[in-house]
mmCIF file of C-alpha atoms in Angstrom:
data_model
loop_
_atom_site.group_PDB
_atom_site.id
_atom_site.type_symbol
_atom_site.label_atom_id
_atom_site.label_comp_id
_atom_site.label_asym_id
_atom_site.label_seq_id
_atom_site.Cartn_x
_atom_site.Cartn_y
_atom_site.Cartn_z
ATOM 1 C CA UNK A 1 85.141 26.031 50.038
ATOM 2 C CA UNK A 2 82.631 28.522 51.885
ATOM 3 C CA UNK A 3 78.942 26.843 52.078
ATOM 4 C CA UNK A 4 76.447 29.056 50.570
ATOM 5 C CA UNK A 5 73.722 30.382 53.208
ATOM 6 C CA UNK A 6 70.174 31.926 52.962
ATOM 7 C CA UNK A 7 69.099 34.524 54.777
ATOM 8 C CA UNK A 8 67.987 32.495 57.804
ATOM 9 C CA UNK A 9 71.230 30.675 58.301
ATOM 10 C CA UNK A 10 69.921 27.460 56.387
ATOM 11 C CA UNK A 11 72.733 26.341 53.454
ATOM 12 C CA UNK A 12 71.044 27.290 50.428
ATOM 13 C CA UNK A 13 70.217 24.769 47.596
ATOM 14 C CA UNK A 14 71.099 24.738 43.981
ATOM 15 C CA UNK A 15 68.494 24.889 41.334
ATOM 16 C CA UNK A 16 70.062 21.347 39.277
ATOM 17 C CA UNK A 17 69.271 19.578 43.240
ATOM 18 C CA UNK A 18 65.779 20.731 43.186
ATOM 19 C CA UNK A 19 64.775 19.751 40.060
ATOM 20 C CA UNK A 20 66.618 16.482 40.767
ATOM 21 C CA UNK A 21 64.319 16.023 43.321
ATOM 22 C CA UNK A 22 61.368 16.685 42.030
ATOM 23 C CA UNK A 23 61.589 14.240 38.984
ATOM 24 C CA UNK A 24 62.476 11.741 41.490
ATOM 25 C CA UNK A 25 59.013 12.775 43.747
ATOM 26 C CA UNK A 26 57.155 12.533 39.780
ATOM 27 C CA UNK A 27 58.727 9.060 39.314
ATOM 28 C CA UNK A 28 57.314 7.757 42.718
ATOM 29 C CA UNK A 29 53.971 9.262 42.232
ATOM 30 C CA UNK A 30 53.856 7.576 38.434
ATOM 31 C CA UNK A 31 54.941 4.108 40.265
ATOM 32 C CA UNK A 32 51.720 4.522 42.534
ATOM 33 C CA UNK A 33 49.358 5.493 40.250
ATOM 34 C CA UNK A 34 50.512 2.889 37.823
ATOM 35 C CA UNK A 35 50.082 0.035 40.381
ATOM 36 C CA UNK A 36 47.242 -2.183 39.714
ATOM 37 C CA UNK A 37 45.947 -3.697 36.153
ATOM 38 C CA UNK A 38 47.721 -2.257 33.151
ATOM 39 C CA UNK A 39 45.857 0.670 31.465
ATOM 40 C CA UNK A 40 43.907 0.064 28.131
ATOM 41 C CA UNK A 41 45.217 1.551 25.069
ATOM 42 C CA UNK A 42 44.432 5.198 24.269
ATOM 43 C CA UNK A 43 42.523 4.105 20.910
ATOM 44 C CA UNK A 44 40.013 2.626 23.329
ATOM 45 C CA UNK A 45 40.044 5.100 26.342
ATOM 46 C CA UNK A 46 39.244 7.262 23.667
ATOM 47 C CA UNK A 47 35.656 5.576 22.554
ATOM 48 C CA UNK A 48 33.126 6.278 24.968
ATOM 49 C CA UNK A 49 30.710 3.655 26.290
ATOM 50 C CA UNK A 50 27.343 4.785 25.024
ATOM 51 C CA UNK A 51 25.103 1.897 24.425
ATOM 52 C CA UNK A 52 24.533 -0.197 21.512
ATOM 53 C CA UNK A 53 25.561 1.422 18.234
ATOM 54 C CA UNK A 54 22.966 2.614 15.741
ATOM 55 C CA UNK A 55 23.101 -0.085 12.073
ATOM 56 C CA UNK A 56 24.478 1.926 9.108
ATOM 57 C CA UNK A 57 21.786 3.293 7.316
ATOM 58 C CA UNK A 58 20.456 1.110 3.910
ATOM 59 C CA UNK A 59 21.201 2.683 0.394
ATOM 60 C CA UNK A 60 18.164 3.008 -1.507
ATOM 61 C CA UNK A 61 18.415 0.630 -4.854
ATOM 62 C CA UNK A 62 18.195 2.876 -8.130
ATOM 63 C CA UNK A 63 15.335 1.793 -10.266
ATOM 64 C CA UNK A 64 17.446 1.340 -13.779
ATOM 65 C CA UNK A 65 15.769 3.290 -16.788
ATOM 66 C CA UNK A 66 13.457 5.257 -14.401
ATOM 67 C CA UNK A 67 13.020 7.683 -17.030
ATOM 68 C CA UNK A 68 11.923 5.274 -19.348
ATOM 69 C CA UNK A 69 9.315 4.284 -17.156
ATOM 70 C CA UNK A 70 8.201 7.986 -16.187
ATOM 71 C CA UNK A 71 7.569 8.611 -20.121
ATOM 72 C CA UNK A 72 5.059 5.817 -19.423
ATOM 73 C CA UNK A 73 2.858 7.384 -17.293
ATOM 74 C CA UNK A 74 -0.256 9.659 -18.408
ATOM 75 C CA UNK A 75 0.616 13.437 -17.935
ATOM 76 C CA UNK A 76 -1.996 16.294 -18.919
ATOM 77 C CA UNK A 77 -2.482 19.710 -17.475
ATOM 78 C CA UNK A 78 -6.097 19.889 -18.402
ATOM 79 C CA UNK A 79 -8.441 17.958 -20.057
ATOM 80 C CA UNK A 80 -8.785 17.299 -23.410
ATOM 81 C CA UNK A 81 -11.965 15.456 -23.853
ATOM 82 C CA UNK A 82 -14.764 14.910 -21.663
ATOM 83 C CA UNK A 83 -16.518 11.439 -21.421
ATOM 84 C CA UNK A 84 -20.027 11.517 -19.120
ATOM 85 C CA UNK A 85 -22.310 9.899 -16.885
ATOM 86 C CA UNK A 86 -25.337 11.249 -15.782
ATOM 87 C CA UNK A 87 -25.105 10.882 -12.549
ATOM 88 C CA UNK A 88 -21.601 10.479 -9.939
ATOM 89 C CA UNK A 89 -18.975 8.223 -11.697
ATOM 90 C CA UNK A 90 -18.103 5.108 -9.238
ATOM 91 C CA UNK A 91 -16.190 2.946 -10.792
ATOM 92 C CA UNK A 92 -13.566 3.145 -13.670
ATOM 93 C CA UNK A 93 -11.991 0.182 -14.825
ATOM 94 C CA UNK A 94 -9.170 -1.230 -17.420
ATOM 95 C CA UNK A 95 -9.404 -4.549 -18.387
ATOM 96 C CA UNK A 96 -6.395 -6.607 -20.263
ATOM 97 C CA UNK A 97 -8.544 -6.864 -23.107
ATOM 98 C CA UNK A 98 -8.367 -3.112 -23.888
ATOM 99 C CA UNK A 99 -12.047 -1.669 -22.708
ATOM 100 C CA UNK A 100 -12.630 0.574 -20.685
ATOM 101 C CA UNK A 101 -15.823 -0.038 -18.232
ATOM 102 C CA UNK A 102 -17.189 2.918 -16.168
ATOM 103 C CA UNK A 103 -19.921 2.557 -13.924
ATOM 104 C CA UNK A 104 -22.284 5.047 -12.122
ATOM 105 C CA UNK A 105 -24.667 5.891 -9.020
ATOM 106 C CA UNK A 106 -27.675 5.604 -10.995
ATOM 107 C CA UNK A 107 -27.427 2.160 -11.867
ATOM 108 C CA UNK A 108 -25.516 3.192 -15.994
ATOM 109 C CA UNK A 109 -22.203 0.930 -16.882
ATOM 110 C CA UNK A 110 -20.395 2.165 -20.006
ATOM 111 C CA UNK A 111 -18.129 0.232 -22.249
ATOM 112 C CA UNK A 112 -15.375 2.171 -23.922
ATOM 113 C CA UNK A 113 -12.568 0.497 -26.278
ATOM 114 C CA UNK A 114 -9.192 1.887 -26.422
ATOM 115 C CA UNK A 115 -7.974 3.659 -29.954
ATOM 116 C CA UNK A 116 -4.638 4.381 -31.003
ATOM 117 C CA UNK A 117 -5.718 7.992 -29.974
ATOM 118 C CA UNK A 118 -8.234 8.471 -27.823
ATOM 119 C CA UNK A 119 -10.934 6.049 -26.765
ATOM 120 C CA UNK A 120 -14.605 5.087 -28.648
ATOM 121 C CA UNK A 121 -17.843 4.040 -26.861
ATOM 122 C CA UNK A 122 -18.865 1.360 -27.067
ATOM 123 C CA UNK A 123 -22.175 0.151 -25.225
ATOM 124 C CA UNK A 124 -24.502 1.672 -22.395
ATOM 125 C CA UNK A 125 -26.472 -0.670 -19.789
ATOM 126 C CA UNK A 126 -28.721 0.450 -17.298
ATOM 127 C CA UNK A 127 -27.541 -2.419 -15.168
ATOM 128 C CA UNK A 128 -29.075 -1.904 -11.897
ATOM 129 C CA UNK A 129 -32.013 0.104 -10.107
ATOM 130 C CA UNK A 130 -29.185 1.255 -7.883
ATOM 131 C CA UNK A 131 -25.985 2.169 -7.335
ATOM 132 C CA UNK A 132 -23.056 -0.124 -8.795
ATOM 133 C CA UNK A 133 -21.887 -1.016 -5.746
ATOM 134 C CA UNK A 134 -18.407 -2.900 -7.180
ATOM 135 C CA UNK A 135 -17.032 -4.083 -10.010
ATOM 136 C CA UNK A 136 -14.473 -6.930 -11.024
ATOM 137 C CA UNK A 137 -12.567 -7.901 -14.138
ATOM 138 C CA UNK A 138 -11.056 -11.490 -14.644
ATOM 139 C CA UNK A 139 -7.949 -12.237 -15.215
ATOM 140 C CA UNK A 140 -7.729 -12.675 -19.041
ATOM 141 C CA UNK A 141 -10.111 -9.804 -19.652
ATOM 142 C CA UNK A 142 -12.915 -11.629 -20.983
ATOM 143 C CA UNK A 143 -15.681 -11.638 -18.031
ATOM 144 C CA UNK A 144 -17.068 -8.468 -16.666
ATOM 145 C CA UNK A 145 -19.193 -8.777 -13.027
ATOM 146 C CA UNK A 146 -21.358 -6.089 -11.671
ATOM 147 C CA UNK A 147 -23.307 -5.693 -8.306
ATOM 148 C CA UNK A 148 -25.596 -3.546 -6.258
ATOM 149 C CA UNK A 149 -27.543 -3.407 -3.193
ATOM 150 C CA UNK A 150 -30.502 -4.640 -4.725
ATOM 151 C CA UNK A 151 -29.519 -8.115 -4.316
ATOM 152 C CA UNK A 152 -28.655 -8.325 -8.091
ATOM 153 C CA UNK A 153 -25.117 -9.864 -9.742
ATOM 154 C CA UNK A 154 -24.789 -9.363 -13.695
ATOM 155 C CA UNK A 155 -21.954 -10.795 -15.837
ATOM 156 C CA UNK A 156 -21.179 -9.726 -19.432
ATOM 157 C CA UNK A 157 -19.055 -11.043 -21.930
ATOM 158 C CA UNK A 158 -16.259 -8.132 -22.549
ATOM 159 C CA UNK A 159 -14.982 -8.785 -26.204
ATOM 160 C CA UNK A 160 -18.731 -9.182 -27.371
ATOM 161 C CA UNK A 161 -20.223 -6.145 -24.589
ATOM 162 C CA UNK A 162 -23.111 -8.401 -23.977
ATOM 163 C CA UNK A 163 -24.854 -9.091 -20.517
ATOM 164 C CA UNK A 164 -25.170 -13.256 -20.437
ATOM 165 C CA UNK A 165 -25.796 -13.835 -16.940
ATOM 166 C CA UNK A 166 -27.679 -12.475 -13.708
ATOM 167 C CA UNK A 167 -27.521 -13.759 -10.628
ATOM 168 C CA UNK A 168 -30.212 -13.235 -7.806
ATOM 169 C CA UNK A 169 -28.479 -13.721 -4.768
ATOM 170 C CA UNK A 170 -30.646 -14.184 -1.012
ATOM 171 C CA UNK A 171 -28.326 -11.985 0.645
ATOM 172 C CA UNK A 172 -27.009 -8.261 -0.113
ATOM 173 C CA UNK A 173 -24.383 -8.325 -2.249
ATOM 174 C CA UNK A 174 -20.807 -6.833 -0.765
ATOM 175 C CA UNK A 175 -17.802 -7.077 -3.193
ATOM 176 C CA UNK A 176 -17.441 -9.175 -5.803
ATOM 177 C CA UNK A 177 -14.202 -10.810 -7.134
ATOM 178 C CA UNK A 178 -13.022 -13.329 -10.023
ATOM 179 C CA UNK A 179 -10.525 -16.136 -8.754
ATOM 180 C CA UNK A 180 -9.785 -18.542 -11.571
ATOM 181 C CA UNK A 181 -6.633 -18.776 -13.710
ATOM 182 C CA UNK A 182 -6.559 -18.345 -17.348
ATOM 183 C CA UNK A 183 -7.940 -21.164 -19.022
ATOM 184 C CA UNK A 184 -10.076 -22.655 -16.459
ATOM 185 C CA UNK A 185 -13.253 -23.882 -17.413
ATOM 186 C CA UNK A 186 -14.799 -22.910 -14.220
ATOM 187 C CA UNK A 187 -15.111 -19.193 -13.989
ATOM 188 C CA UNK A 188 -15.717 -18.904 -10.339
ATOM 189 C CA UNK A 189 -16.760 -15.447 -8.589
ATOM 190 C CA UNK A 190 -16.215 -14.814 -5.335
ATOM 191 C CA UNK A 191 -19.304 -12.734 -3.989
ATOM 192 C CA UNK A 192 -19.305 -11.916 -0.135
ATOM 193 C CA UNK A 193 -22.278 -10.834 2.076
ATOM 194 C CA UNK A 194 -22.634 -7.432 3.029
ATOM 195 C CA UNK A 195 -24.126 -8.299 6.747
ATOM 196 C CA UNK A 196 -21.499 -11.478 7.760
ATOM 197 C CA UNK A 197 -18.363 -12.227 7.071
ATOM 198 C CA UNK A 198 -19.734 -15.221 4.479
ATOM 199 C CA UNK A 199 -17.959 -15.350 1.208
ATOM 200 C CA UNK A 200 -20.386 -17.386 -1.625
ATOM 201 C CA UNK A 201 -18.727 -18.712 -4.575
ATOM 202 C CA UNK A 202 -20.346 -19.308 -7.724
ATOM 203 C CA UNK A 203 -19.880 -20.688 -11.682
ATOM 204 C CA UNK A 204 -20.695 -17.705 -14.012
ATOM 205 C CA UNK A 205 -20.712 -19.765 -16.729
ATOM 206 C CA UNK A 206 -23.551 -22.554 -15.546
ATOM 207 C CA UNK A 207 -26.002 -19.762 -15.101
ATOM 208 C CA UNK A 208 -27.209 -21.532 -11.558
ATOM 209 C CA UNK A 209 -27.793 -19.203 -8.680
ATOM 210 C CA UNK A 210 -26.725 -21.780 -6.327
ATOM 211 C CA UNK A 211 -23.567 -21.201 -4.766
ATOM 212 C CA UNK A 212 -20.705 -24.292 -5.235
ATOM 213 C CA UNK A 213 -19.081 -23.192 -2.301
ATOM 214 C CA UNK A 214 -19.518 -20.980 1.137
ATOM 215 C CA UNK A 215 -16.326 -19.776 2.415
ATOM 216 C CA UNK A 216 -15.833 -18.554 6.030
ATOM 217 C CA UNK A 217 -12.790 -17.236 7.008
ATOM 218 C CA UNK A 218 -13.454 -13.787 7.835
ATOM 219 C CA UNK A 219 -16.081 -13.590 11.203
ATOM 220 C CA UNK A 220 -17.047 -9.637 10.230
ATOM 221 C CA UNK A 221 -17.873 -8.646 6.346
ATOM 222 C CA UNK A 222 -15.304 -8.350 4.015
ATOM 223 C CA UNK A 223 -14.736 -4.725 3.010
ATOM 224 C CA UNK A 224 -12.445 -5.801 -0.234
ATOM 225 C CA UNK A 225 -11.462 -8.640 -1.649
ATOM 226 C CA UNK A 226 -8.606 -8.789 -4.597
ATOM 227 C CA UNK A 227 -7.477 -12.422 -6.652
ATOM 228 C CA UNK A 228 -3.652 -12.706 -7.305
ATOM 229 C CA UNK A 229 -4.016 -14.318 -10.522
ATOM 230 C CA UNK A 230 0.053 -15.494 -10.532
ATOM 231 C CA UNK A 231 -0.037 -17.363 -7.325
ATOM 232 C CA UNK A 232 -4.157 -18.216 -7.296
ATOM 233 C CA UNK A 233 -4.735 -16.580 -3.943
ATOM 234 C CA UNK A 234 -7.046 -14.503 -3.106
ATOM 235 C CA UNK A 235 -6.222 -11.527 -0.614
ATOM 236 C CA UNK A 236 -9.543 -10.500 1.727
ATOM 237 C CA UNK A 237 -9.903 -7.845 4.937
ATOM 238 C CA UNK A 238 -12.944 -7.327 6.540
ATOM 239 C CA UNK A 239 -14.532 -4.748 9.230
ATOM 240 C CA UNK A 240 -11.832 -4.963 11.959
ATOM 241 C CA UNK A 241 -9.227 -5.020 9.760
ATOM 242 C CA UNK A 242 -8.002 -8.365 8.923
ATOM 243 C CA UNK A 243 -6.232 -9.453 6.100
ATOM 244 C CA UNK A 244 -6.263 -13.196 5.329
ATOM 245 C CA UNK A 245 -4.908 -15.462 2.321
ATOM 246 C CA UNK A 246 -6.831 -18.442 0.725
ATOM 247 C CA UNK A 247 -6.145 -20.222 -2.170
ATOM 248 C CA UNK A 248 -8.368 -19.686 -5.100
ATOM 249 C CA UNK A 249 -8.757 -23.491 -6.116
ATOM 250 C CA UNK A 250 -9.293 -25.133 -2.569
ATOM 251 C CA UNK A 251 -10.150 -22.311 -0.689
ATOM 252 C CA UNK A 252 -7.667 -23.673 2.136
ATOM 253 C CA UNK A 253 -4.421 -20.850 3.033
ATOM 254 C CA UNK A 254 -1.821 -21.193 1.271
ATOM 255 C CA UNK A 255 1.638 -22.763 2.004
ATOM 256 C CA UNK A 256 4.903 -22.903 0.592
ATOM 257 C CA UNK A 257 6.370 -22.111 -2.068
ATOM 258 C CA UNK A 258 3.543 -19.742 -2.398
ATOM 259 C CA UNK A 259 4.007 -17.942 0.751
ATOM 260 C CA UNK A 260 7.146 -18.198 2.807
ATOM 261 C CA UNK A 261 5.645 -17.596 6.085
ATOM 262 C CA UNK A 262 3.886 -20.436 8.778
ATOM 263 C CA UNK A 263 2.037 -18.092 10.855
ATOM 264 C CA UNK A 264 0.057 -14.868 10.645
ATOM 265 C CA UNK A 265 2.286 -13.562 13.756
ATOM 266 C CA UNK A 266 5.698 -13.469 11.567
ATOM 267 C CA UNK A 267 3.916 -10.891 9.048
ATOM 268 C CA UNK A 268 2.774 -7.582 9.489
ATOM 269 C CA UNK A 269 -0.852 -8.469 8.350
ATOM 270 C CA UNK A 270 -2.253 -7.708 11.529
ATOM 271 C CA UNK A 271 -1.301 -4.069 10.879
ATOM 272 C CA UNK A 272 -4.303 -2.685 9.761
ATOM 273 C CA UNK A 273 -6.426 -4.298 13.051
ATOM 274 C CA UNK A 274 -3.842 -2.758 15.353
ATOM 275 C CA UNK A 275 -4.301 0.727 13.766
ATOM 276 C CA UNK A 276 -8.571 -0.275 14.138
ATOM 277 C CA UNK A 277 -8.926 1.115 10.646
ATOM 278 C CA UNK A 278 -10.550 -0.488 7.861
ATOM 279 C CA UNK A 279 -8.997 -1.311 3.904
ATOM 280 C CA UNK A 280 -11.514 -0.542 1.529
ATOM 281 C CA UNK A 281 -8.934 -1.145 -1.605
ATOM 282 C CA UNK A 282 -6.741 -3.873 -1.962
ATOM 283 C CA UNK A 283 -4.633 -3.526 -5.762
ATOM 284 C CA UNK A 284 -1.864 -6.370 -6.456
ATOM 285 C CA UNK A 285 1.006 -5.443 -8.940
ATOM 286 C CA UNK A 286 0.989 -7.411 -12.460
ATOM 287 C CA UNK A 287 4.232 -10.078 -10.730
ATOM 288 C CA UNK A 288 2.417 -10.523 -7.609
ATOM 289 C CA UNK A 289 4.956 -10.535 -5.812
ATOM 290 C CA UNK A 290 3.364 -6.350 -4.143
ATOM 291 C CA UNK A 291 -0.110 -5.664 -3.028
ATOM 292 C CA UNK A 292 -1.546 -2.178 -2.037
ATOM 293 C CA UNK A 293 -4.157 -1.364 0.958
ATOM 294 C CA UNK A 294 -5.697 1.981 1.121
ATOM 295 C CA UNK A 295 -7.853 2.699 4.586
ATOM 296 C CA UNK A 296 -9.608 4.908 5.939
ATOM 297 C CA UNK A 297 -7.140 6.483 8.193
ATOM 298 C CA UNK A 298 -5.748 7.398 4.682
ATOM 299 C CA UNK A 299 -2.670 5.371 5.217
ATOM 300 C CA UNK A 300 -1.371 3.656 1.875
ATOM 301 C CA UNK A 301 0.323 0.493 2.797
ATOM 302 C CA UNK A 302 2.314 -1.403 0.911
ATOM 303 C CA UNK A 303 2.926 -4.995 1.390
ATOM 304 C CA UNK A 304 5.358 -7.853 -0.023
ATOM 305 C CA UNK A 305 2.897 -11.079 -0.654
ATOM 306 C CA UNK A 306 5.224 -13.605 -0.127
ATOM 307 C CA UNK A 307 6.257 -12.725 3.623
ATOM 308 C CA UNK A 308 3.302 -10.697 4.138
ATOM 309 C CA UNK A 309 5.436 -7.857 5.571
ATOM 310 C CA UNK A 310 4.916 -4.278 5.430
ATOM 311 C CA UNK A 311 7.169 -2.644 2.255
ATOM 312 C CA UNK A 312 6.230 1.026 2.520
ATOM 313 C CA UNK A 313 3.490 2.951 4.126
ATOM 314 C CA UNK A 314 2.592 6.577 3.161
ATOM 315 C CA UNK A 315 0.620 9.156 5.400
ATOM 316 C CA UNK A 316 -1.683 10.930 3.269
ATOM 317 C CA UNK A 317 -4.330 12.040 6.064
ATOM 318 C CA UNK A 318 -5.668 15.491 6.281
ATOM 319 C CA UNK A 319 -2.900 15.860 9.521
ATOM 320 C CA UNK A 320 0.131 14.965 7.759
ATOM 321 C CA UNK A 321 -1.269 17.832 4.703
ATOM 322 C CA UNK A 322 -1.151 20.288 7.457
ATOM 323 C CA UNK A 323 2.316 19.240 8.750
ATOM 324 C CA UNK A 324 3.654 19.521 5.321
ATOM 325 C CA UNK A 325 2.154 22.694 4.540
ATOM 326 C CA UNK A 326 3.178 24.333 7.600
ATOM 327 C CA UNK A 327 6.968 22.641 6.756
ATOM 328 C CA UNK A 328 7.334 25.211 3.938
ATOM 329 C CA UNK A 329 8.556 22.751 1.491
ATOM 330 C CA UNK A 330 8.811 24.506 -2.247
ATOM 331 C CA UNK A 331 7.608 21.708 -4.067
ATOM 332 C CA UNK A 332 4.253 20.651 -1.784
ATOM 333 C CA UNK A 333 3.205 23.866 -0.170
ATOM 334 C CA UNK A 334 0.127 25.306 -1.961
ATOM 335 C CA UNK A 335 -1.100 29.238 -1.485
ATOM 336 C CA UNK A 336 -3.211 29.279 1.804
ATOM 337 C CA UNK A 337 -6.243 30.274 -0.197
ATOM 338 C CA UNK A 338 -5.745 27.106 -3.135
ATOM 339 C CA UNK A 339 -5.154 25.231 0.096
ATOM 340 C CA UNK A 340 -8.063 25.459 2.257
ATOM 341 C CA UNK A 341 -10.489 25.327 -0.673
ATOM 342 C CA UNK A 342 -8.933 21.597 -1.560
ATOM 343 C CA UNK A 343 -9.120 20.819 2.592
ATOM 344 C CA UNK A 344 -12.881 21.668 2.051
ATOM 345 C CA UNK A 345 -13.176 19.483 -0.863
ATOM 346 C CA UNK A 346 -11.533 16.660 1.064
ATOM 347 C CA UNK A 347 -13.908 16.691 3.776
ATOM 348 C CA UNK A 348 -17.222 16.917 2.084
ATOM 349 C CA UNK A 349 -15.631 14.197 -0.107
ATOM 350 C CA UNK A 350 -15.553 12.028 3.299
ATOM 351 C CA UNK A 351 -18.800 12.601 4.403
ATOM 352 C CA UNK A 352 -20.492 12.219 0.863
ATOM 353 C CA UNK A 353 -22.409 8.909 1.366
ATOM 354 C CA UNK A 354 -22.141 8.592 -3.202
ATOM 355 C CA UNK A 355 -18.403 9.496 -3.207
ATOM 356 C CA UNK A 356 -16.130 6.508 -4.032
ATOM 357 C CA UNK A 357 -13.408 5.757 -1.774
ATOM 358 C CA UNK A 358 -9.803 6.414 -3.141
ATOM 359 C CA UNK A 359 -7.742 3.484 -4.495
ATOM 360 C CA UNK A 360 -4.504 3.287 -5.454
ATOM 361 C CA UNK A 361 -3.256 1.129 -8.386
ATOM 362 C CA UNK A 362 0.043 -0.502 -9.829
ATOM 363 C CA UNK A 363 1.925 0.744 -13.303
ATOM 364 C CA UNK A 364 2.324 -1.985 -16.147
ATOM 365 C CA UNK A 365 6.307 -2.331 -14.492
ATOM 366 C CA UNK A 366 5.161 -2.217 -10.567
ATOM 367 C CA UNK A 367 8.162 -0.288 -9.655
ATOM 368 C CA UNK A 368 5.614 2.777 -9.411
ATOM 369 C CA UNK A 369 2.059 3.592 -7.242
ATOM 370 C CA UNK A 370 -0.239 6.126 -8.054
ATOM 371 C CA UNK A 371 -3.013 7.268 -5.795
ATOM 372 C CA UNK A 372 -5.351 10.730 -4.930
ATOM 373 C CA UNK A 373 -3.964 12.826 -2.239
ATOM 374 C CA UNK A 374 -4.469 16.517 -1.418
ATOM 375 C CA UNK A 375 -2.138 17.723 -3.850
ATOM 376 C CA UNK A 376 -3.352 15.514 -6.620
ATOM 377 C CA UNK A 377 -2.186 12.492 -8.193
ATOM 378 C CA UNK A 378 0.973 11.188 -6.753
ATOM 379 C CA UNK A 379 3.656 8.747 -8.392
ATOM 380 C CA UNK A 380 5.852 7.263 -5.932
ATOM 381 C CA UNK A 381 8.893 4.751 -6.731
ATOM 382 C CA UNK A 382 8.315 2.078 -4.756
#
């Protein structure tokens, strides 16, 4: 047979030879590239080495009967009665025993008892020349204690509104705080010193003015003070924003099985001094198992006793109202007008030297905290 040629002389090549070829040039490529340690699989080729991956995000627990609980709460759109001082209200306080105590900056504390509709009054003192400074309820609701600058403690007995003891104390009075259990037959307050960090404890019920005990664990004054009745400990913070623990018997910190924590370092106590803002409420839930801070950065803070670590915190300064405002979120923005007016309110309320500072207080279940903010009063679900 005749040998096919090309043009330039050279035999000419069928196509089934070249593309013999050329697998066999693919094959010997594959064999180098393949030489070496064997490939991973494709499922990992396929993940890319980023870093460390992120933890799946926690799914809120749902608070069972929530409704239930939100029937609970007082709603009104205006009010229905009004109840007066004379002067700037300071101080408004429940006690378990069903009164209601208000207090004023003239010196005027008002005992109201609670009706099946409504409430009745009760009793007016003209307790101090000045200011009621603070105000404390014990536990069981029977024991009323009232201070002021004017270096003056009074007790009353609640069930029978009647004042039985005052104290005259050689230093000026700060806050005031019961810290016995039900049933006690000491009724020991807790009064600290508004220049030192000095915490004088007295019996109400001996009518001395001498002090039993002087307790010194905070080195600045104490700016609140609040008794968790369930575990008798008493929760302090002072000037720089300390928070410290003491038992309300022995006056030593508590261990386990009250707390579950050896050192101060494991908790997030030290919050408040790293954020060099001051607590000027502390509220503890009915269990005792939650306390509350409010300070004046207007940060809420919520903390779990037992482990002393931070639970929640909520940003209700004048910053974080402009930030949601300019967010244009339906159900917090305000008309611009309705909102400047209440910014104005909130500053003059800041620099008022009689204006209370805000607090923020439990529900009868704990699951929910209400406190002032911009917008009014808000209920979260803790």
């Amino acid at each position: 047979m005749e040998e096919k040629r090309g043009v330039d002389g050279a035999p000419e090549r069928s196509h089934a030879g070249e593309k013999n070829m050329n697998a066999e040039a693919e094959e010997e490529e594959e064999e180098e590239q393949e030489a070496g340690p064997p490939r991973p699989p494709a499922e990992e080729e396929e993940a890319p080495d980023v870093g460390p991956v992120m933890p799946p995000s926690k799914k809120r627990k749902a608070l069972e009967f929530e409704d239930q609980y939100l029937k609970q709460l007082p709603t009104a759109q205006m009010y229905e009665r009004s109840y007066m001082h004379r002067d700037t209200v300071t101080h408004v306080m429940v006690t378990p025993s069903d009164f209601i105590i208000t207090a004023s900056v003239d010196g005027c504390l008002k005992f109201w008892k609670k009706q099946q509709e409504g409430i009745e009054f009760v009793k007016l003192y003209r307790a101090h020349v000045g200011a009621v400074d603070d105000l404390a309820c014990s536990c069981d609701g029977y024991l009323l204690a009232s201070l002021s600058r004017d270096k003056t403690v009074k007790v009353y007995d609640v069930l029978n509104f009647d004042m039985i003891v005052m104290i005259r104390t050689p230093f000026v009075p700060g806050c005031v705080q019961w810290i016995f259990k039900r049933g006690e037959a000491r009724a020991r307050l807790a009064i600290s010193d508004f220049n030192s960090g000095d915490i004088y404890v007295y019996d109400a019920r001996s009518g001395s003015s001498e002090p039993i005990h002087v307790h010194k664990v905070h080195r600045f004054p104490v700016t609140a003070m609040r008794y968790n009745a369930p575990f008798d400990t008493v929760i302090s913070t002072d000037q720089k924003g300390f928070l410290e623990y003491w038992d309300g018997t022995s006056y030593e910190a508590p261990s386990a099985p009250t707390v579950s924590f050896t050192m101060k370092l494991d908790t997030n106590l030290f919050d408040l001094a790293k954020a060099k803002t001051v607590a000027h409420c502390i509220e503890v839930d009915k269990s005792g198992l939650k306390f509350v801070t409010v300070s004046k950065d207007r940060r809420i803070r919520v903390f779990k006793f037992k482990t002393g670590k931070l639970m929640r915190a909520y940003d209700e300064s004048l910053e974080a109202a402009h930030e949601l405002q300019r967010s244009g979120h339906e159900a917090f923005v305000l008309e611009d007008i309705d909102f400047g007016r209440r910014l104005a309110v909130e500053k003059e309320i800041a620099t008022a030297e009689t204006a209370p500072p805000p607090n923020a207080v439990f529900d009868e279940s704990g699951n929910f905290l209400l406190y002032p903010s911009l917008l009014g009063i808000k209920g979260v679900n803790l």
